Coordinates of C-alpha atoms and ligand atoms in Angstrom, one line a residue:
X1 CA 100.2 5.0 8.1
X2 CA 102.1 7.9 6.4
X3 CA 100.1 9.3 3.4
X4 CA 101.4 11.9 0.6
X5 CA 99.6 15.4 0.2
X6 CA 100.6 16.6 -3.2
X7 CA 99.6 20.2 -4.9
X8 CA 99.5 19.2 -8.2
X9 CA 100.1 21.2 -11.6
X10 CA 104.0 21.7 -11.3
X11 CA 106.1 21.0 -14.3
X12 CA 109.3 19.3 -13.2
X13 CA 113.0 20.3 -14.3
X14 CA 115.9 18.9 -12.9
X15 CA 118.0 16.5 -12.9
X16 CA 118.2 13.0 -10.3
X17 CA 119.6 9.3 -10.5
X18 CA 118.1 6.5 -11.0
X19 CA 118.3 3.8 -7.7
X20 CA 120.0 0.4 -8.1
X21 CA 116.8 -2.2 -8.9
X22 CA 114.7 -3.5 -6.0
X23 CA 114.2 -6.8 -7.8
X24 CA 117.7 -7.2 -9.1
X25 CA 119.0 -6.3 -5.3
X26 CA 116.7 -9.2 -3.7
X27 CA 117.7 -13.0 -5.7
X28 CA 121.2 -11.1 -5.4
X29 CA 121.1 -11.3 -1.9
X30 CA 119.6 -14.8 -1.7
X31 CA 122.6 -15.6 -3.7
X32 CA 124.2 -15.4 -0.3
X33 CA 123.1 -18.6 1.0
X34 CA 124.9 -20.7 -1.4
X35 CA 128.7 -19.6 -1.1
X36 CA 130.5 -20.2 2.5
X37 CA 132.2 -16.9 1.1
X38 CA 131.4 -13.0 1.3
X39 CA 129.1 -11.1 -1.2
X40 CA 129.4 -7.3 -1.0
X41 CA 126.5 -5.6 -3.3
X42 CA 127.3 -2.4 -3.7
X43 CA 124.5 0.2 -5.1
X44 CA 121.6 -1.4 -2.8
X45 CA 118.8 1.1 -2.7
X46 CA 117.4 1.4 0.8
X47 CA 113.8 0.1 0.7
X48 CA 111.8 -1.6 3.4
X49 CA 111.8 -4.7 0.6
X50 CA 115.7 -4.9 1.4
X51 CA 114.9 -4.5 5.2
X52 CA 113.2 -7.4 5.2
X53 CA 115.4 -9.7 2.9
X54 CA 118.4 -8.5 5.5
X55 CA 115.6 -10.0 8.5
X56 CA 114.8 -13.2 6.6
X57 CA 119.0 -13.9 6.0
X58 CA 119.7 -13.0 9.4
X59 CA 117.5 -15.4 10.5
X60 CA 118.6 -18.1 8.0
X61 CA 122.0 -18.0 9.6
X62 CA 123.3 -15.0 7.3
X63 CA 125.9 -12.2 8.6
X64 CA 124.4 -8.9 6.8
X65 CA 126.9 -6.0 7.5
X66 CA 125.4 -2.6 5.7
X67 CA 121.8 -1.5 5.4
X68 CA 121.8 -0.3 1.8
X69 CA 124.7 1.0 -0.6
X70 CA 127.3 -1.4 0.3
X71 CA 126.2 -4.5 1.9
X72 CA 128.3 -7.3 2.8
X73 CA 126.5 -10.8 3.4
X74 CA 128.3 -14.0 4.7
X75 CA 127.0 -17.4 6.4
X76 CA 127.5 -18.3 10.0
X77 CA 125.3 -20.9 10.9
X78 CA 124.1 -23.3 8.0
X79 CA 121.7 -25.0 9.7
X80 CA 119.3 -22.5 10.2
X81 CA 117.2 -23.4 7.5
X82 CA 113.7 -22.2 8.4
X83 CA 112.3 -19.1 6.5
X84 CA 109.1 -18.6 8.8
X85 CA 105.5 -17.2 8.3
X86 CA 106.3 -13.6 10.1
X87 CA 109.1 -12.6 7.6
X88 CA 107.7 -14.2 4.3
X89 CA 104.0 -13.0 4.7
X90 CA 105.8 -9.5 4.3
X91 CA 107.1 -9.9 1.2
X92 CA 106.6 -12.8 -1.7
X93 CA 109.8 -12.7 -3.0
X94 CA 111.1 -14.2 -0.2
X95 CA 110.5 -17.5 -2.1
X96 CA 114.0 -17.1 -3.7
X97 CA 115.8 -17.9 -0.5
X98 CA 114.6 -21.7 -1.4
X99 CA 116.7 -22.3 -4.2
X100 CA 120.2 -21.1 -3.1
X101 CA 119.6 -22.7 0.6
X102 CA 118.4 -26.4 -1.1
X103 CA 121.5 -26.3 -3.4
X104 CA 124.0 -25.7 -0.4
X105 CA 122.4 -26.9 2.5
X106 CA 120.3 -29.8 0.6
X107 CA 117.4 -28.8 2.8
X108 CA 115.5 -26.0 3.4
X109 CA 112.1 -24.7 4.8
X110 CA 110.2 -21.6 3.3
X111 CA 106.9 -20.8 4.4
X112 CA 104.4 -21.0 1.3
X113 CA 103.8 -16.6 -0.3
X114 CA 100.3 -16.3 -0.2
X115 CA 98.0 -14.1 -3.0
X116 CA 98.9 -10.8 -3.2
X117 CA 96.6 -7.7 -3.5
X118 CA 96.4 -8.1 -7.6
X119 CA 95.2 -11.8 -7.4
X120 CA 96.8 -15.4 -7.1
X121 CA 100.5 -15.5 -7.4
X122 CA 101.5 -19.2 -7.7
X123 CA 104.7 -21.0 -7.1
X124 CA 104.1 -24.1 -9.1
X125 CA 106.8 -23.5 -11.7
X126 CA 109.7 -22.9 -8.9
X127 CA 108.6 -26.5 -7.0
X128 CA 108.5 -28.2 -10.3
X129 CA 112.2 -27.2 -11.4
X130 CA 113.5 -28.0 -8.0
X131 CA 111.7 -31.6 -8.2
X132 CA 112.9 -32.0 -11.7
X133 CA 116.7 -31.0 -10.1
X134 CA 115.7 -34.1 -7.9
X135 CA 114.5 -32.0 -4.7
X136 CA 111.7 -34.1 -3.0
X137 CA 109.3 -31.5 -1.7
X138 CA 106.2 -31.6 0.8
X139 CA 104.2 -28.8 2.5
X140 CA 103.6 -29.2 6.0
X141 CA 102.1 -26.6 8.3
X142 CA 101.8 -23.9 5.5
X143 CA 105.6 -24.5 5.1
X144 CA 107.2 -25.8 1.9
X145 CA 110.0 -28.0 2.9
X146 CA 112.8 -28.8 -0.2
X147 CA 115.3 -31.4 0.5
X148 CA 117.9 -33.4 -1.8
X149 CA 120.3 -35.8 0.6
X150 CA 122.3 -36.5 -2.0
X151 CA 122.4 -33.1 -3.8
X152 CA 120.5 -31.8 -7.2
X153 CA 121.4 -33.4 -10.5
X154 CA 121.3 -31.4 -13.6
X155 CA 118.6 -32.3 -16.5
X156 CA 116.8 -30.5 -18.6
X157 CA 113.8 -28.4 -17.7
X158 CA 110.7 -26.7 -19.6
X159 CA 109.7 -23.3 -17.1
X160 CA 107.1 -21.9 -18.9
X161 CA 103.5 -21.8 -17.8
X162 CA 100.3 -20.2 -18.9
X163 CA 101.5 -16.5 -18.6
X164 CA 105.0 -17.2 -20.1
X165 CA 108.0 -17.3 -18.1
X166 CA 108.4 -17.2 -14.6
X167 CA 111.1 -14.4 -13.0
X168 CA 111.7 -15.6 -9.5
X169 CA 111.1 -19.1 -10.4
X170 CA 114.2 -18.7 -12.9
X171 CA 116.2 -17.1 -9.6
X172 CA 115.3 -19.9 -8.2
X173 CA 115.9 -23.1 -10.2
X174 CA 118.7 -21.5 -12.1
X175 CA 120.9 -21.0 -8.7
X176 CA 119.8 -24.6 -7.5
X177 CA 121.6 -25.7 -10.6
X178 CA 124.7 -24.2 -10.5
X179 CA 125.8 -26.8 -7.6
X180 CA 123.6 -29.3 -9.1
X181 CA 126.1 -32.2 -10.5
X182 CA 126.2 -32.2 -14.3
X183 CA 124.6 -30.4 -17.1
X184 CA 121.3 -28.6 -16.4
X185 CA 119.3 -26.9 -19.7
X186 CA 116.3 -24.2 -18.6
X187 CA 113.9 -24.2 -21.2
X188 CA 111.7 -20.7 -21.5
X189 CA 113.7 -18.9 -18.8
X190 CA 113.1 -15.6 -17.9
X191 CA 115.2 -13.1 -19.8
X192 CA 114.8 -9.8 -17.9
X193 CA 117.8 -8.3 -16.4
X194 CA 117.1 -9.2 -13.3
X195 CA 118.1 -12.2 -13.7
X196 CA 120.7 -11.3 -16.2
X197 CA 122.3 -9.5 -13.2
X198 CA 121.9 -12.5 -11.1
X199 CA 124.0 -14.9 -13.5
X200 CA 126.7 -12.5 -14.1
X201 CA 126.8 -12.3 -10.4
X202 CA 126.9 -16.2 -9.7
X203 CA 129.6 -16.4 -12.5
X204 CA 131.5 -14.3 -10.7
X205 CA 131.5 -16.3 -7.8
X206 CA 132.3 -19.3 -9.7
X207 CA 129.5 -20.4 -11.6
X208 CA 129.2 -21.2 -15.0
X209 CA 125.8 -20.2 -16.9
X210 CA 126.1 -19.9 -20.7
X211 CA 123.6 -17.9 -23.1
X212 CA 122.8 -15.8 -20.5
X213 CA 119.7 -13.6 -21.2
X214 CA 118.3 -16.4 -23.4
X215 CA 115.1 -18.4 -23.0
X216 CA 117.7 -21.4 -23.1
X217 CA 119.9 -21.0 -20.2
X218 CA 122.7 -24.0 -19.9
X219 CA 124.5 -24.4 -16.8
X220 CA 126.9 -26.6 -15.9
X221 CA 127.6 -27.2 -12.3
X222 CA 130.2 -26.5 -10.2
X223 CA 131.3 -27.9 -6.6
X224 CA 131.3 -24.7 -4.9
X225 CA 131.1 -21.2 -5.1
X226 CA 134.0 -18.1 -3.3
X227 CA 133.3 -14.5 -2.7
X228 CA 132.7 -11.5 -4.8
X229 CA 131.7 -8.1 -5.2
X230 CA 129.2 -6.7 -7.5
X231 CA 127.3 -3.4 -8.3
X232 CA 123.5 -3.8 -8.6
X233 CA 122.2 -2.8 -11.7
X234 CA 119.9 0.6 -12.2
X235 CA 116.3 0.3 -11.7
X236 CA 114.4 0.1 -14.9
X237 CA 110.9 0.4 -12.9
X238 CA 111.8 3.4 -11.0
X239 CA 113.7 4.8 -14.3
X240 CA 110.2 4.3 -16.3
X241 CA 108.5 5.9 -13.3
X242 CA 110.3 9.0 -13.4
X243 CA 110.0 9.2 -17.1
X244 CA 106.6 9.4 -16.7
X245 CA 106.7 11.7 -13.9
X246 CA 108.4 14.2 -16.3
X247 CA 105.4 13.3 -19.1
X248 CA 102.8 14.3 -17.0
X249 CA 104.1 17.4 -16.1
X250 CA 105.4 18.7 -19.0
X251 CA 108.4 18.8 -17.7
X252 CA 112.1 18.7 -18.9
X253 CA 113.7 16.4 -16.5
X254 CA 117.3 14.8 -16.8
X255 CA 117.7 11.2 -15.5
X256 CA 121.0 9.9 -14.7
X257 CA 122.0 6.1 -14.5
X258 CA 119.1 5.1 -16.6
X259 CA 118.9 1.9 -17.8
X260 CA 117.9 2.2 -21.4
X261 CA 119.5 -0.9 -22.7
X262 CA 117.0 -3.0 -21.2
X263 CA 113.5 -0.6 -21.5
X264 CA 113.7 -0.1 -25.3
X265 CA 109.4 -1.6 -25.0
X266 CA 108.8 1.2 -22.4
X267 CA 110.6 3.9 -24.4
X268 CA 108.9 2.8 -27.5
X269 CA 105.9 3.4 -26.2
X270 CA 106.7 6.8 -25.1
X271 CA 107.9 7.9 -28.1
X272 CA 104.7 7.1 -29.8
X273 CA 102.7 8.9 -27.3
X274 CA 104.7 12.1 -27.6
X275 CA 107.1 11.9 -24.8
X276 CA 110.9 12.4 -25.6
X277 CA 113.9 10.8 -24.4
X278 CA 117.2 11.4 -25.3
X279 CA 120.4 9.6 -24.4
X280 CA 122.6 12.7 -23.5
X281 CA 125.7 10.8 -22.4
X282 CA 126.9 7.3 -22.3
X283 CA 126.1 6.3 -25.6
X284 CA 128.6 4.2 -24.9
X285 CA 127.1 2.3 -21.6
X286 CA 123.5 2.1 -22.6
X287 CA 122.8 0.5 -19.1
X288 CA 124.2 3.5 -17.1
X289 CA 122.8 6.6 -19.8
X290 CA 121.7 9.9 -18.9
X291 CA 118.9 10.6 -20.6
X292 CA 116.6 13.7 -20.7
X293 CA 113.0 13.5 -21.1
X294 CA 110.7 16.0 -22.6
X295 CA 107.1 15.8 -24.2
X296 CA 105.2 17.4 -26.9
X297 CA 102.1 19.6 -25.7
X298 CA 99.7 17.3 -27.0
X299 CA 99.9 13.6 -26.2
X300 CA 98.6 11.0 -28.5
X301 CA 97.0 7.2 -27.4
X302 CA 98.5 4.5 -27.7
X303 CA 98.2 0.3 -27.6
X304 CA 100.0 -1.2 -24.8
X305 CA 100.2 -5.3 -24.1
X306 CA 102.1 -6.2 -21.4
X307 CA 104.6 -9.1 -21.5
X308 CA 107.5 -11.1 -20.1
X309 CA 111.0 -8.9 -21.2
X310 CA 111.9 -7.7 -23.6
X311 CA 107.6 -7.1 -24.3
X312 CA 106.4 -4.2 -21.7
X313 CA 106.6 -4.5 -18.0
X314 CA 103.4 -5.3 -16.2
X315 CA 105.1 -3.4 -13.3
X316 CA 104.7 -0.3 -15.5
X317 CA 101.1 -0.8 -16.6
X318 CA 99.8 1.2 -13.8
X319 CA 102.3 4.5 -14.6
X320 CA 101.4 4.1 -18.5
X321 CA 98.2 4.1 -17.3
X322 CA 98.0 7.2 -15.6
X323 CA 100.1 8.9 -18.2
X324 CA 97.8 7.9 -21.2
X325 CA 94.6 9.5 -19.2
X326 CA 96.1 12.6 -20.5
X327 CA 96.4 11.8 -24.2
X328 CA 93.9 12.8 -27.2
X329 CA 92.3 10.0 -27.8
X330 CA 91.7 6.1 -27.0
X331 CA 94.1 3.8 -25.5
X332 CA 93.6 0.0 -25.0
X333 CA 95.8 -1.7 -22.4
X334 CA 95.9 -5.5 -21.9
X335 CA 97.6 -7.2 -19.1
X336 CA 98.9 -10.0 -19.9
X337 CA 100.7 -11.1 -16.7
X338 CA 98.3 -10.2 -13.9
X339 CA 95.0 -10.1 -15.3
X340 CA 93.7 -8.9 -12.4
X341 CA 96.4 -6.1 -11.6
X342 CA 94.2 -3.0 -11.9
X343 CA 93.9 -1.8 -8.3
X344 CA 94.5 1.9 -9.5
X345 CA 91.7 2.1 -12.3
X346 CA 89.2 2.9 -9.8
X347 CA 91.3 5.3 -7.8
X348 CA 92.1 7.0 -11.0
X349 CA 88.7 7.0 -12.1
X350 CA 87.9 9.1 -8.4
X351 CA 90.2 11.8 -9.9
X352 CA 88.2 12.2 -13.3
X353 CA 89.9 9.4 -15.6
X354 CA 87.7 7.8 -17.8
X355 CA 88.5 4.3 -17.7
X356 CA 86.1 1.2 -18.8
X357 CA 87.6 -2.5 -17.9
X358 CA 86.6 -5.3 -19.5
X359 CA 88.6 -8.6 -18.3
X360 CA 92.4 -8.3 -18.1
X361 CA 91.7 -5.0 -21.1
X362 CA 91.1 -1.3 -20.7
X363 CA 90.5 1.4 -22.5
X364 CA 91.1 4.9 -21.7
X365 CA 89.2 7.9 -23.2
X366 CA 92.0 10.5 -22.6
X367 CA 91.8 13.9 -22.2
X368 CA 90.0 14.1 -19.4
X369 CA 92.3 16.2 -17.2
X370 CA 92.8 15.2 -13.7
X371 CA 91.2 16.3 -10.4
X372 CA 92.7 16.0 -7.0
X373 CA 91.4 13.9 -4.7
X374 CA 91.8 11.5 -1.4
X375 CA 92.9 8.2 -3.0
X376 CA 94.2 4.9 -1.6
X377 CA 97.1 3.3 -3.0
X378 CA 96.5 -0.4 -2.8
X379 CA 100.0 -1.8 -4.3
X380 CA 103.5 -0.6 -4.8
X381 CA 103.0 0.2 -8.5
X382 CA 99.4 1.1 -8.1
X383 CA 100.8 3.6 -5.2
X384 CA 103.2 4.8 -8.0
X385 CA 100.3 5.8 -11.0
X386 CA 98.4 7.5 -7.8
X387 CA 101.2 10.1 -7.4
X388 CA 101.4 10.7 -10.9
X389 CA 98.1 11.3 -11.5
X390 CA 98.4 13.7 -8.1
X391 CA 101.2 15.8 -9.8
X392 CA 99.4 16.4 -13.1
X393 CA 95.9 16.9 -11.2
X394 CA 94.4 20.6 -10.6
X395 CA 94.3 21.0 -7.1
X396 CA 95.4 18.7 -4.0
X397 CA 95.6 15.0 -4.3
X398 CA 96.3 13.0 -0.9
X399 CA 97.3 9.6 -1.5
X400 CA 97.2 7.3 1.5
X401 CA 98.9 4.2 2.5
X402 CA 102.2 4.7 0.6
X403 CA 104.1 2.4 2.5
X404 CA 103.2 0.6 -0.6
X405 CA 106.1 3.1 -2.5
X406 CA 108.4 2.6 0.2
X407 CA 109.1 -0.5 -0.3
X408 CA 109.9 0.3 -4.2
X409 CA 111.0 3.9 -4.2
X410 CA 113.5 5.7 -1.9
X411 CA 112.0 8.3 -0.4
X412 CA 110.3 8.9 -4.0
X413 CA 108.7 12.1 -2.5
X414 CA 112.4 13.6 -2.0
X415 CA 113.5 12.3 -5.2
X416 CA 110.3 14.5 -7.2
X417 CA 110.5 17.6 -4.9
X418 CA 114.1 18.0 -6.2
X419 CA 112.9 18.1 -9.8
X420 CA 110.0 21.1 -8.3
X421 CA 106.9 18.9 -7.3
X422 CA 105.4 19.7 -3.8
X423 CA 104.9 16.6 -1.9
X424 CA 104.5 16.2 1.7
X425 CA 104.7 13.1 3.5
X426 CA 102.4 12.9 6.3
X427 CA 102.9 11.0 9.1
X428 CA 100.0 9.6 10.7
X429 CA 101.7 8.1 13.8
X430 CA 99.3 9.5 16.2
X431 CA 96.5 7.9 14.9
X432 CA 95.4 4.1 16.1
X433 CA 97.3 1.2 14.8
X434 CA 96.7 0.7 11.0
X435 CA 95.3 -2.6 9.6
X436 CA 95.3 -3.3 6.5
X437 CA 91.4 -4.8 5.9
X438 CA 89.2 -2.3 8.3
X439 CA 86.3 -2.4 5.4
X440 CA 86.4 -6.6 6.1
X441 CA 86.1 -6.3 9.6
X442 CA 89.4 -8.1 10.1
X443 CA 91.7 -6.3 12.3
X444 CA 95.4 -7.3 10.9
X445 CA 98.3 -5.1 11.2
X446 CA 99.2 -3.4 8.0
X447 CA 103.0 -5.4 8.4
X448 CA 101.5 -8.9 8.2
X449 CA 100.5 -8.3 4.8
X450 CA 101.5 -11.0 2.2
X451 CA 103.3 -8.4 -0.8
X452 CA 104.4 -9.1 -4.2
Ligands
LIG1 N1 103.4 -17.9 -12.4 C1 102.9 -19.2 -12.4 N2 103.6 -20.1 -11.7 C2 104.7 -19.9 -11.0 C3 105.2 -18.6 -11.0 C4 104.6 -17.6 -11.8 O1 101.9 -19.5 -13.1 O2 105.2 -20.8 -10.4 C5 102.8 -16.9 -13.2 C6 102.3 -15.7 -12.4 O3 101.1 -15.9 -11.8 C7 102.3 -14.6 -13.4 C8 103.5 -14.9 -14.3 O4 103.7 -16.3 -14.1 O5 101.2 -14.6 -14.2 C9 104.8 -14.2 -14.1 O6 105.1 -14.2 -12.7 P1 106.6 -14.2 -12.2 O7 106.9 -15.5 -11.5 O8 107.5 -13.8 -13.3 O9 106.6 -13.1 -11.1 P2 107.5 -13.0 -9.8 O10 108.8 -13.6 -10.2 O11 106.9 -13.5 -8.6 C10 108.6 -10.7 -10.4 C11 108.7 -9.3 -9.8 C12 107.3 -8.6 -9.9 C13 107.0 -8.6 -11.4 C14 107.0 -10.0 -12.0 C15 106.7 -10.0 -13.5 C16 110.3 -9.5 -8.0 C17 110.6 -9.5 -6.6 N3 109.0 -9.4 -8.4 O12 107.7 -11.4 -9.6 O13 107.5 -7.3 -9.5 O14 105.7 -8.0 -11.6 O15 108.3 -10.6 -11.8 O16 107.7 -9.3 -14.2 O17 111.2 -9.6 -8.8 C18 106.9 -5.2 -8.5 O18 108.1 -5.0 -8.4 O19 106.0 -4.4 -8.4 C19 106.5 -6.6 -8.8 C20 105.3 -7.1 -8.6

């Protein structure tokens, strides 16, 4: 397992660009299952994440021709329709190959995600859309297995459940629909561009989805769906990342290809806690902005909730996190999606943040500068606040297990050592076989891991 060793206390300059979105990149590929046509993504970042969507298609009867940047999908053999165990345990959003293969094939087999390392992540809403599409679904030998003989039939669906909407639940039901027959209305849809990028990308190949970006999504379906070619859109995540990276450092970083249309709750909160950014150019193309960021001396606490888009994103709780350890003053942050997703306070608390949880709230005494020290990373974002903290800490910080970032950030140690961090990855590949629950007793390899 590769670990980073970074000597903190740098302030990044420079100037990088932002990565086309991990979670845009992955329904978008699904999305290859349900045309008999070719989809060419272009701006693919190259993550293990998209490593192992390109295995799961391959073996679901999908042509994948490109690694990452330009990648051209088409289907060979549509009746391989069995998404097994040793793919989806590696990543949970392999679920939204189950939508686009029930709507073309009428049948399809997806092993059931497990949990994931910040608590229960159920699929409920996705099985309930697809049944109310007319799907009949069972689960048999850990499998979920989705057919409709006679295709899907448009009606009108309520997707909201006790933490709001559902992303790759939307993905899901709202590509089943487009070759369901008739009208289909999704109620409390997801409205984060993710899945903005996936309907402008299905009506390109033929679709039709109105009020995209809505709540209320209305499709009307369509008999089939041709070829197209599409650009993947900037990563927000990664963006908001690297914003903070430049906060914690004091730094005076320019980021190209940020995505600023669609993180106005991110960059809110930044500008209340002291930290700067300024579109520089593309006023004009607010999804594709350089910005630069830059912070005052003295950073001030804040009050962040996170919520379904356009609210703040839970997958930038754990960054915020680390960057509000450094303000003057108390900071409350309640997670609202994933009550449970705070694998990093403790870790964080290991380099001298003062952190007390209570429930899904916590509030941070700031100004409590950070320390390095040997931490774990236990989750991709988690991973993600871990380095940050390491770059503003006194001293050395080694953070192990970062497979975690690489399956969300290209070579993310590259990426800050051009803007005049010092990060070394260290590869641990003489050392034993990993597993991922050693302190259990367990002795699973680190790959079989069910992920987020
Ligand atoms: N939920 C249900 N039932 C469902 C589905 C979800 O109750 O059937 C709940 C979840 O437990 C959670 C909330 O609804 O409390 C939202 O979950 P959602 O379904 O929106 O999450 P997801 O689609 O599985 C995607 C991202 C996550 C991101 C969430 C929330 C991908 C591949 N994953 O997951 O990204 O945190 O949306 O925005 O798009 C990450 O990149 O680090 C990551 C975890």
């Amino acid at each position: 397992m590769d670990s980073f060793r970074i000597q903190g206390g740098r302030r990044l300059a420079g100037r990088i660009q932002i990565e086309g979105s991990k979670n845009a990149t992955l329904p978008l590929m699904a999305a290859a299952l349900c045309t008999d046509g070719t989809l060419t993504l272009r701006n693919v970042p190259c993550l293990s994440d998209i490593s192992n969507m390109t295995k799961l298609l391959r073996q679901l009867g999908v042509e994948v021709d490109g690694e990452c940047g330009e990648v051209k999908m088409r289907v060979v053999d549509p009746n391989a329709i069995h998404a097994k165990y040793e793919i989806v345990k590696t990543m949970r959003a392999s679920i939204c190959v189950l939508g686009p293969m029930l709507a073309r094939r009428r049948r399809a087999r997806v092993s059931m995600p497990g949990g994931c390392a910040f608590g229960e992540r159920p699929i409920d809403l996705h099985l309930r859309g697809l049944e109310a599409l007319g799907a009949k679904i069972e689960l048999t030998e850990g499998d979920i297995i989705a057919t409709a003989p006679n295709g899907l039939k448009g009606t009108t669906i309520f997707l909201g459940g006790p933490f709001g909407s559902t992303v790759l639940g939307t993905a899901n039901v709202m590509t089943a629909a487009v070759l369901a027959k008739g009208t289909t209305v999704i109620e409390s849809a997801a409205c984060e561009p993710e899945i903005v990028d996936l309907a402008v990308l299905l009506n390109s190949m033929g679709a039709r989805i109105e009020n995209i970006g809505s709540p209320r999504l209305v499709i009307h379906g369509v008999e089939s769906l041709g070829s197209t070619v599409h650009t993947v859109i900037p990563d927000r995540i990664v963006a908001g990342t690297y914003a903070v990276a430049a906060a914690v450092t004091n730094g005076d970083v320019i980021l190209e290809e940020f995505p600023i249309d669609c993180m106005l709750s991110a960059v809110d909160r930044l500008n209340e806690i002291g930290v700067h950014v300024e579109t520089i150019a593309g006023h004009d193309n607010p999804m594709h902005a350089t910005v630069r960021v830059t912070s005052d001396r003295t950073l001030k606490p804040t009050t962040i909730t996170t919520q379904p888009h356009p609210g703040f994103p839970t997958d930038l709780q754990a960054q915020f996190m680390t960057l509000v350890c450094l303000a003057e003053g108390n900071s409350i942050i309640t997670e609202k999606i994933y009550p449970e997703r705070f694998g990093h306070v403790a870790e964080l608390s290991r380099m001298g943040a003062k952190i007390y949880r209570q429930g899904p709230t916590c509030v941070v005494s700031g100004g409590h500068p950070f320390k390095g020290a040997p931490v774990m990373a236990s989750d991709l974002r988690a991973s993600a606040s871990l380095v940050l903290a390491g770059l503003a800490a006194e001293g050395v910080t080694e953070v192990s297990r970062i497979y975690h970032l690489d399956r969300g950030y290209t070579r993310m140690e590259e990426q800050l050592n051009v803007l005049g961090a010092r990060i070394e990855r260290v590869r641990e590949e003489s050392k034993a076989p990993a597993t991922e629950s050693a302190s259990s007793g367990a002795s699973v390899p680190v790959t079989a891991k069910v992920e987020l």
